XYZ file of C-alpha atoms in Angstrom:
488
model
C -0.732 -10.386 12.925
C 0.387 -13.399 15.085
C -0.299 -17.124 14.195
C -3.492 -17.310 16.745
C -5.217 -14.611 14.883
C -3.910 -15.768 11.514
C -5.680 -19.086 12.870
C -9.008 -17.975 13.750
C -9.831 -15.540 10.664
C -8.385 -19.312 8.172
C -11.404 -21.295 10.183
C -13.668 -18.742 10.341
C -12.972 -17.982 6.735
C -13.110 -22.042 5.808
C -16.706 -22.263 7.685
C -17.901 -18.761 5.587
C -16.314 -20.292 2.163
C -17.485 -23.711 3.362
C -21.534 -22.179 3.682
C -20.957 -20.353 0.367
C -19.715 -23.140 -1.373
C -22.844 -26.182 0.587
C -25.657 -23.355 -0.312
C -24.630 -22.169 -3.570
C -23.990 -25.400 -5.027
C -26.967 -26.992 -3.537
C -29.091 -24.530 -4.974
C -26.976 -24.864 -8.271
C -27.514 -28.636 -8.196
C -31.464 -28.423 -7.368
C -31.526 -26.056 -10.406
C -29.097 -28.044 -12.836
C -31.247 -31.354 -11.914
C -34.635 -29.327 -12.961
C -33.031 -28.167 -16.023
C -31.683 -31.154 -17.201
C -34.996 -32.855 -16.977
C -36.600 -29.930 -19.195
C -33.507 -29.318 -21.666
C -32.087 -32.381 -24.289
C -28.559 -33.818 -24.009
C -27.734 -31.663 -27.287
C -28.039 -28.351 -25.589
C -25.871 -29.353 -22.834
C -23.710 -30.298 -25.314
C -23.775 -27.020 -27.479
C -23.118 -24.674 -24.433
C -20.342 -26.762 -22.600
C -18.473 -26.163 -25.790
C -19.306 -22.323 -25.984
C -17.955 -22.548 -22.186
C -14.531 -23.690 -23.485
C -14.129 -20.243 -25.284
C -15.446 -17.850 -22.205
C -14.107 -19.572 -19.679
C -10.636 -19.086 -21.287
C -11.703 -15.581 -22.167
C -12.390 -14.848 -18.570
C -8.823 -16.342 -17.108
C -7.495 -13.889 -19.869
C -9.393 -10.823 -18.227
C -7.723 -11.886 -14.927
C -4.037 -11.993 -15.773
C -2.976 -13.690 -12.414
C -3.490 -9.862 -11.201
C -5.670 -11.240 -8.434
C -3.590 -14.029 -7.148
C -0.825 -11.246 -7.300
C -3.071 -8.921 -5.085
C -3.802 -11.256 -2.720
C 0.088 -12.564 -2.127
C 1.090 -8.810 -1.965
C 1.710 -8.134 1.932
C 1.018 -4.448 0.993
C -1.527 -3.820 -1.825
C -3.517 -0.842 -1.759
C -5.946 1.075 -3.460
C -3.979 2.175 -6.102
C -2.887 -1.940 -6.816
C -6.643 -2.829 -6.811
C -7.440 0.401 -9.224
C -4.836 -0.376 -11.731
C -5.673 -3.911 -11.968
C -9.475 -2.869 -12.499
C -8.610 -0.287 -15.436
C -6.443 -2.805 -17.134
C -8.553 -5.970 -16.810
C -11.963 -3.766 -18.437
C -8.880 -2.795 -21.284
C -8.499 -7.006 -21.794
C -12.392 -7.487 -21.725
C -13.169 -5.131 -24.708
C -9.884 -6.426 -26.473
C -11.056 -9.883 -25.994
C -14.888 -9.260 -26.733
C -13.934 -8.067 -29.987
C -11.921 -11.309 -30.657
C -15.327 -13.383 -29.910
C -17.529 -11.311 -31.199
C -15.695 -11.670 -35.102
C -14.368 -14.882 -34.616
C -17.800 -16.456 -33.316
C -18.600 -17.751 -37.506
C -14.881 -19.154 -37.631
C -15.483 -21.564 -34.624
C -18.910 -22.335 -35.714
C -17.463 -23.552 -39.021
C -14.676 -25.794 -37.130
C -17.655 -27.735 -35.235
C -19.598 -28.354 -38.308
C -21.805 -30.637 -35.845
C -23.277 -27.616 -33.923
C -25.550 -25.654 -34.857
C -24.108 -22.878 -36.814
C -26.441 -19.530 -36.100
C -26.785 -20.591 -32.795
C -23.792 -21.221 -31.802
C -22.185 -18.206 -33.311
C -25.174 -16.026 -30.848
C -24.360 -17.740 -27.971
C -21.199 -17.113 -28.071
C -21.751 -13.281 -28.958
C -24.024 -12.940 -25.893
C -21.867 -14.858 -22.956
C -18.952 -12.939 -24.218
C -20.694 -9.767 -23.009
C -20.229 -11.352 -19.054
C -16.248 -10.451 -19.673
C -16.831 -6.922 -18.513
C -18.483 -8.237 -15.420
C -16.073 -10.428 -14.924
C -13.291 -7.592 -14.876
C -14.916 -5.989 -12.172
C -15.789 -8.913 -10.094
C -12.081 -10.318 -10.153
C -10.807 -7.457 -8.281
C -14.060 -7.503 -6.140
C -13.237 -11.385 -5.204
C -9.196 -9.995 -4.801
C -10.240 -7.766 -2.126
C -12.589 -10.028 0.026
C -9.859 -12.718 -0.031
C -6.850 -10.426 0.610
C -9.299 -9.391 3.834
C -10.471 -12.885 4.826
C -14.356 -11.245 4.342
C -15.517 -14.549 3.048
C -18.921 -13.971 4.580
C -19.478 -11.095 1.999
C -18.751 -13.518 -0.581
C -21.660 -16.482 1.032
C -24.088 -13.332 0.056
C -23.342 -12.495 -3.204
C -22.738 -16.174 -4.677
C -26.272 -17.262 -2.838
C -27.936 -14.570 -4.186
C -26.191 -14.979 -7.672
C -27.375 -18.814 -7.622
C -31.022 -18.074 -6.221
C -31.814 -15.153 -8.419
C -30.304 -17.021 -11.712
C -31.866 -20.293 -11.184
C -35.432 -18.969 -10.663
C -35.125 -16.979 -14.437
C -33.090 -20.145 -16.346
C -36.032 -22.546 -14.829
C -38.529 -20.160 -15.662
C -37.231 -19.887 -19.666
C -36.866 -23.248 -19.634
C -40.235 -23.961 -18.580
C -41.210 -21.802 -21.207
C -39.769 -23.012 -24.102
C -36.061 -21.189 -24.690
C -34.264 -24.357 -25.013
C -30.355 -23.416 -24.257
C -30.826 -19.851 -24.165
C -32.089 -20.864 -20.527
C -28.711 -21.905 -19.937
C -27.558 -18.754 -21.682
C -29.451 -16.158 -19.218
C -28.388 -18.606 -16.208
C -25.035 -17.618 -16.365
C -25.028 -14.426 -17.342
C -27.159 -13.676 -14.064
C -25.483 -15.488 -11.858
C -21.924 -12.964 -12.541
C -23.910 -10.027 -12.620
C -26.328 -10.572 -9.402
C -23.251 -11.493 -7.546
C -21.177 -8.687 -8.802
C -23.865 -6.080 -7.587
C -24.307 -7.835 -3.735
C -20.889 -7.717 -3.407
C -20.662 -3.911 -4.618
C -23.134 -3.341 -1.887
C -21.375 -5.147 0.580
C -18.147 -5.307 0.214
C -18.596 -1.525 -1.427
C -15.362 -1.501 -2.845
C -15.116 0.758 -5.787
C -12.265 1.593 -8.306
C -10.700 4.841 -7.507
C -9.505 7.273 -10.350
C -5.772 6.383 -9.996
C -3.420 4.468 -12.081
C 0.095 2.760 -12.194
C 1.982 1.060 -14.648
C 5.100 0.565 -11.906
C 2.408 -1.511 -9.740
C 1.006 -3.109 -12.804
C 4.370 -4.296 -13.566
C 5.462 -5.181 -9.805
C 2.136 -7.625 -9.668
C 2.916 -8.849 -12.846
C 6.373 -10.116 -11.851
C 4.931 -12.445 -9.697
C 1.326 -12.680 -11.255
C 2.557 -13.623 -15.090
C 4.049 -16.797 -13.927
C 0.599 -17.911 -12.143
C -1.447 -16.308 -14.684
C 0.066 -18.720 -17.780
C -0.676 -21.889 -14.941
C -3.546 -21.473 -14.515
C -3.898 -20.931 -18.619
C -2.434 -24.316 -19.082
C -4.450 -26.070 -16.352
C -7.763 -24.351 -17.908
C -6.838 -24.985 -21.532
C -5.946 -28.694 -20.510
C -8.802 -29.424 -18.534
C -11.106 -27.943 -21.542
C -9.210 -29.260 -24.220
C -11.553 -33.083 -23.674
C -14.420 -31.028 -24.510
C -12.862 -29.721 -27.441
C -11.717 -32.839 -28.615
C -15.123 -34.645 -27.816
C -17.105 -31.646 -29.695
C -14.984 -32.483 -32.559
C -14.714 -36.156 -32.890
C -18.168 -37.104 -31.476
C -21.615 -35.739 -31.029
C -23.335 -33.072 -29.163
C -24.825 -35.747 -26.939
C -21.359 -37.247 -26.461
C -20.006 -34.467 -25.208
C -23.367 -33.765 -22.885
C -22.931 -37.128 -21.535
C -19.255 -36.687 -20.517
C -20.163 -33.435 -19.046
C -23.244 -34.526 -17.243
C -20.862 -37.471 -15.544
C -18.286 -35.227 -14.392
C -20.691 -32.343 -13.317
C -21.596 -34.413 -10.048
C -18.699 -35.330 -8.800
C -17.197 -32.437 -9.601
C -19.489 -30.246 -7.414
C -18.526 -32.923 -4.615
C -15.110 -31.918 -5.103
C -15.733 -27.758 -5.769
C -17.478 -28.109 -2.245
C -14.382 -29.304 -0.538
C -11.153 -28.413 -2.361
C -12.963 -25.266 -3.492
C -13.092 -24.055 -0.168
C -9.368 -24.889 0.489
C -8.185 -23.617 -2.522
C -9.856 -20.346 -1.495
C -9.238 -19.935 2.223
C -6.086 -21.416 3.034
C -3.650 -19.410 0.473
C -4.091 -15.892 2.184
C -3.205 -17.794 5.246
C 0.066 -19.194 4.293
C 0.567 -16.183 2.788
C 0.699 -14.631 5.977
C 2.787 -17.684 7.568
C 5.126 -17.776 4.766
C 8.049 -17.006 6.730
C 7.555 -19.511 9.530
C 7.888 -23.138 7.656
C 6.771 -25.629 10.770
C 3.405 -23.634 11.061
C 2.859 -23.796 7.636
C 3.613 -27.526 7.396
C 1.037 -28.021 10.362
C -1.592 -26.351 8.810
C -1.126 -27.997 5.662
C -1.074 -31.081 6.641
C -4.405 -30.897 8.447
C -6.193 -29.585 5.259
C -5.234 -32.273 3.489
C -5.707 -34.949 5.600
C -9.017 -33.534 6.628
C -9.818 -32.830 3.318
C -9.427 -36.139 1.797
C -10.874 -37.663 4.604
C -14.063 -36.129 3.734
C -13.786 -35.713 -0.002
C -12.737 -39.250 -0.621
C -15.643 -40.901 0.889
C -18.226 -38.964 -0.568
C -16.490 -39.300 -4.141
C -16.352 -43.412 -3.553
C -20.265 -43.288 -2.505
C -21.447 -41.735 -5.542
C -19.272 -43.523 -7.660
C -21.061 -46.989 -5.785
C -24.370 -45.592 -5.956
C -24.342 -43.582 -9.378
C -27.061 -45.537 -11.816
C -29.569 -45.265 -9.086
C -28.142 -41.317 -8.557
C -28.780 -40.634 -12.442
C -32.422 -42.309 -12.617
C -33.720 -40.414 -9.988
C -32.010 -36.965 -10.149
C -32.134 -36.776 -14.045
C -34.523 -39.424 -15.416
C -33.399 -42.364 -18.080
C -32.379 -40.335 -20.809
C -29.157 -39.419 -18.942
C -27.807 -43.147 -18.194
C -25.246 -42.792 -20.849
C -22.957 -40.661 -18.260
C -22.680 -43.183 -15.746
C -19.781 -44.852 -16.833
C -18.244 -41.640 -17.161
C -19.252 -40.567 -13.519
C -17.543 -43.608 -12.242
C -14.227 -43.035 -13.221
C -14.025 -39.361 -12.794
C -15.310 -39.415 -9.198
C -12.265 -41.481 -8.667
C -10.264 -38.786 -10.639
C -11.355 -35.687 -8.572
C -9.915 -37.761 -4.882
C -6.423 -36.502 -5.433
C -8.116 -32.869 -5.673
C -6.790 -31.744 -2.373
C -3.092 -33.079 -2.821
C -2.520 -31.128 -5.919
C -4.510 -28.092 -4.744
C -2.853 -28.119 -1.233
C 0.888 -28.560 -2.218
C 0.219 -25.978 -5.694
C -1.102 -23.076 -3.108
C 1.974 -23.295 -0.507
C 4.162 -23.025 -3.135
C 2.419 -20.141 -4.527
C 2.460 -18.355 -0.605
C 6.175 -18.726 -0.377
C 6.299 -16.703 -3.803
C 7.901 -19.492 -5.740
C 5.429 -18.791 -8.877
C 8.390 -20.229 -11.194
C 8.060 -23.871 -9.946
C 4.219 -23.510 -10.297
C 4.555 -22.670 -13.763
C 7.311 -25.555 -14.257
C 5.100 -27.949 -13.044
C 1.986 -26.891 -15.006
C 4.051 -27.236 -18.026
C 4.879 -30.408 -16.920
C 1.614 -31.964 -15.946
C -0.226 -30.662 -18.675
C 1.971 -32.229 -21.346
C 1.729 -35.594 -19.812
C -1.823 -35.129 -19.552
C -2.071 -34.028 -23.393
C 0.022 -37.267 -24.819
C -2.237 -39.659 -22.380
C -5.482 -37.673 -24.351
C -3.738 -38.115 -27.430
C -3.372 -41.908 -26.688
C -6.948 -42.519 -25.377
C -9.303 -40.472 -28.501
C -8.864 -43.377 -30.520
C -10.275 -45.878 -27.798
C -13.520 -43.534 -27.383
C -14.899 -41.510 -24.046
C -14.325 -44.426 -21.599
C -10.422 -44.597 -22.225
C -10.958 -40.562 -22.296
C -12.030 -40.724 -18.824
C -9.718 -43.059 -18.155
C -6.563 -40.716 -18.929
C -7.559 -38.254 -16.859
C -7.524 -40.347 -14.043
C -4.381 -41.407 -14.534
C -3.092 -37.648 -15.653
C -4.685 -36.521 -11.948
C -2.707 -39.221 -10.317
C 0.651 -37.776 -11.718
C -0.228 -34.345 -10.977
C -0.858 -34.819 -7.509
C 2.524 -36.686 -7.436
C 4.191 -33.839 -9.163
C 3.069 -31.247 -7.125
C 3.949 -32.566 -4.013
C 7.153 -33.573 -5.229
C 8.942 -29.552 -4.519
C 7.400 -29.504 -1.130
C 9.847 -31.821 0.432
C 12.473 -28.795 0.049
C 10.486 -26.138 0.537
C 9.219 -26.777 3.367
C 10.162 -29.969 4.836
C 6.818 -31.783 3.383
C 7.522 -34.992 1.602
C 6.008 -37.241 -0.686
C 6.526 -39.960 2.075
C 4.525 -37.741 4.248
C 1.942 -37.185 2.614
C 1.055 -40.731 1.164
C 0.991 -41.561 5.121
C -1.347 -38.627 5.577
C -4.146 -39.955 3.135
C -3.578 -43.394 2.769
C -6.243 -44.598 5.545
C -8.388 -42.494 3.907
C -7.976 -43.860 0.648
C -8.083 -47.277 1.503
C -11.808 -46.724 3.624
C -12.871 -44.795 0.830
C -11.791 -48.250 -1.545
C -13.627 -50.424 0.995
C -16.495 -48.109 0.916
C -16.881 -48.155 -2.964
C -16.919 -52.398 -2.669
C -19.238 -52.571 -0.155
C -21.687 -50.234 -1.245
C -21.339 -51.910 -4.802
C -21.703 -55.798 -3.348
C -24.840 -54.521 -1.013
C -26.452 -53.021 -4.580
C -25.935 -55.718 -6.555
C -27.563 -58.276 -4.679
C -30.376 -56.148 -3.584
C -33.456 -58.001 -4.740
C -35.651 -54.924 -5.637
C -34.381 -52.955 -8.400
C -36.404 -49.760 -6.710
C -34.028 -46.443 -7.406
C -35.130 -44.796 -4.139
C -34.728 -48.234 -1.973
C -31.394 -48.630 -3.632
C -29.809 -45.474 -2.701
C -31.120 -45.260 0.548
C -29.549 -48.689 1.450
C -26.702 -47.882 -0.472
C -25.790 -44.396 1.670
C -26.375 -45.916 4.760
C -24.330 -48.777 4.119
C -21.513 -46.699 2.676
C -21.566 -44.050 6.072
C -21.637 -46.703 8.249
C -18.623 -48.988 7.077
C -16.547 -45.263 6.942
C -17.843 -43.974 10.409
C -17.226 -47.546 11.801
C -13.868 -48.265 10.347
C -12.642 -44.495 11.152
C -13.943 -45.272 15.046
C -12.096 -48.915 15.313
C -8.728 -47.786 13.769
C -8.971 -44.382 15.387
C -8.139 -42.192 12.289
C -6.696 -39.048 13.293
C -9.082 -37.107 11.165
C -11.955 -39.019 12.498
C -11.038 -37.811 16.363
C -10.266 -34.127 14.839
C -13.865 -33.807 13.349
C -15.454 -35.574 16.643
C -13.400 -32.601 19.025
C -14.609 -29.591 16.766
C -18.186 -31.142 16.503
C -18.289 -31.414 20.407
C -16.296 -28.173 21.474
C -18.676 -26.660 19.039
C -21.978 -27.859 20.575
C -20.643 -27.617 23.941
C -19.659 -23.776 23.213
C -23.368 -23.499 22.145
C -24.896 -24.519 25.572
């Protein structure tokens, strides 16, 4: 496959994973905002720290296997079978370890409810054998670049899911809404992709291809781990050393600018990887390419981040009533914390393309540690100086994983400062703005204050970008215009 092909299924696959990830999580939001205004703080706070446990248990049923599959030039059906088999082996092996040791972690966070918790963990355990069949579904639509197949099944997941959690809720179930939403959302997708996609398992088996995809996988596998178990480990501490609500709070103010971020580095951290996998042998394309998702990338992420942080009380009365205020502090910082996203995530999947899964794991080790001792500093200081450290911990590990790249492939630090800096420093003079027009707004009127605030915050970036001529800026302006003219 030459580089021109290579390039058209990576955009055509970034505007499919792109649509997937606008729709799904705008449905996702709509629902989360209608749920948060029926549910309390507390039950937020009682399944974010079930989520700790399955989410882990779910990276577990993967294995890296599906990275693996993907960076494989030659899987076949026999790869993807094998995989299947073993990750439904992991699933039951790992259900059983929730299932009795639900009472245990009840007993460690004395502040939860005990019987509840210990259900709710029982029951979104039993989404582990769904996930071990949509792992290798997901595999097998990246490995082919069918990232439309994937817009269907996550919509559908999202739609179907929110209409039954908002309907409990409505009725009464408290966090068992929350409960059935999730659960849903795995299987519904699962199913439209079966029907899609209609890949099935075939009745073959290898332990020589097991063990040739876990040579490469193990390494990105126990990453990914660390990243997981590092970016959980704040709720863990929280649901230990503070309240339900605490932790609710905390969650609540990363949740938005979080799904800011899952919009945009999620779809780069999806789309791009098979691509470079494919270019991994010729460096200067790969450099190019990377260096226009991340400049492009930030140029849109960082904005958007800045805005909400400017505009967040306003944001939190309206979306989610009063009762939530709490998490704007929280919001603040950690939409500042997610603008590095597409640095690390950028840097982190070239290196995995050129098969270098050794340095990945070497520099998980290494950012997670110096994330851990900056948590261990901050939990005496409370949830703002929490926040804080991971802010600081996101800083270094965009720094760190950009750091190998420079021998790699030729892509330094240097470089890449000079890639995102103007869009840093708009993104900066966005965040002031917006914050000096609020402030001295004489009406104290949520909706008045958010409009003004957007508008002012889009119109110092578009205006800036325009004057100074940001490359990024021009790029956008071409493929918005080449795009409409193509459509005349």
């Amino acid at each position: 496959m030459n580089n021109t092909s290579i390039k058209k299924q990576t955009i055509s696959g970034a505007i499919w994973k792109f649509c997937e990830r606008i729709s799904g999580q705008i449905i996702s939001f709509i629902v989360s905002v209608i749920l948060a205004r029926i549910l309390l703080p507390n039950d937020y706070g009682l399944i974010a720290l079930v989520f700790v446990f399955t989410t882990l248990c779910d990276k577990l049923v993967v294995c890296g296997f599906a990275t693996s599959l993907i960076q494989k030039k030659n899987a076949d059906e026999k790869d993807f079978s094998s995989v299947f088999y073993l990750s439904l082996c992991i699933a039951a092996i790992l259900y059983a370890f929730l299932f009795l040791g639900a009472p245990a972690i009840a007993d460690f966070y004395d502040k939860f409810d005990r019987e509840q918790l210990i259900s709710i963990i029982r029951v979104l355990g039993l989404g582990l054998f769904i996930m071990a069949f949509n792992s290798v579904q997901q595999a097998y639509v990246s490995k082919n670049m069918l990232f439309k197949r994937n817009f269907y099944s996550s919509l559908g997941g999202v739609v179907v899911s929110g209409i039954i959690g908002i309907s409990m809720a409505y009725k009464g179930y408290g966090v068992w809404a929350l409960v059935a939403q999730n659960l849903i959302t795995t299987i519904t997708s699962a199913i439209i992709l079966l029907l899609t996609v209609r890949w099935y398992p075939k009745l073959c088996f290898s332990v020589k291809r097991l063990k040739e995809l876990f040579a490469y996988g193990w390494k990105i596998f126990l990453s990914s781990i660390i990243k997981m178990l590092y970016n959980d480990l704040r709720s863990l501490v929280i649901g230990k050393f503070f309240t339900p609500a605490d932790l609710a709070y905390y969650n609540r103010g990363q949740t938005l600018p979080q799904l800011v971020d899952t919009n945009i580095t999620g779809t780069i951290d999806s789309v791009p990887f098979p691509a470079y996998s494919k270019l991994q042998d010729d460096k200067p394309a790969m450099i190019a390419a990377m260096r226009r998702a991340v400049k492009t990338s930030c140029y849109i992420l960082m904005p958007a981040l800045s805005l909400m942080a400017a505009v967040s009380t306003p944001l939190v009365v309206l979306l989610l009533t009063d009762k939530w205020l709490p998490c704007v502090p929280y919001m603040q910082i950690l939409c500042f914390s997610f603008m590095f996203s597409p640095v690390e995530t950028e840097n982190l999947q070239s290196i995995k393309a050129i098969g270098r899964s050794d340095i990945v794991l070497r520099l998980e080790i290494a950012k997670r540690s110096i994330g851990v001792l900056l948590l261990a500093i901050s939990v005496p200081f409370g949830l703002l100086a929490i926040a804080l450290s991971m802010l600081l911990g996101n800083i270094i590990a965009a720094l760190l994983n950009a750091s190998p790249n420079n021998k790699l492939i030729g892509y330094s630090i240097r470089s890449q400062i000079k890639d995102i800096l103007p869009s840093l420093l708009m993104s900066l003079l966005v965040y002031a703005g917006v914050s000096i027009v609020i402030d001295n707004l004489s009406t104290t009127n949520c909706w008045i204050q958010l409009t003004i605030g957007i508008g002012a915050g889009l119109s110092i970036y578009v205006l800036t970008s325009y004057l100074f001529k940001v490359e990024s800026f021009l790029y956008i302006k071409s493929m918005i215009l080449t795009s409409i003219n193509r459509n005349k």
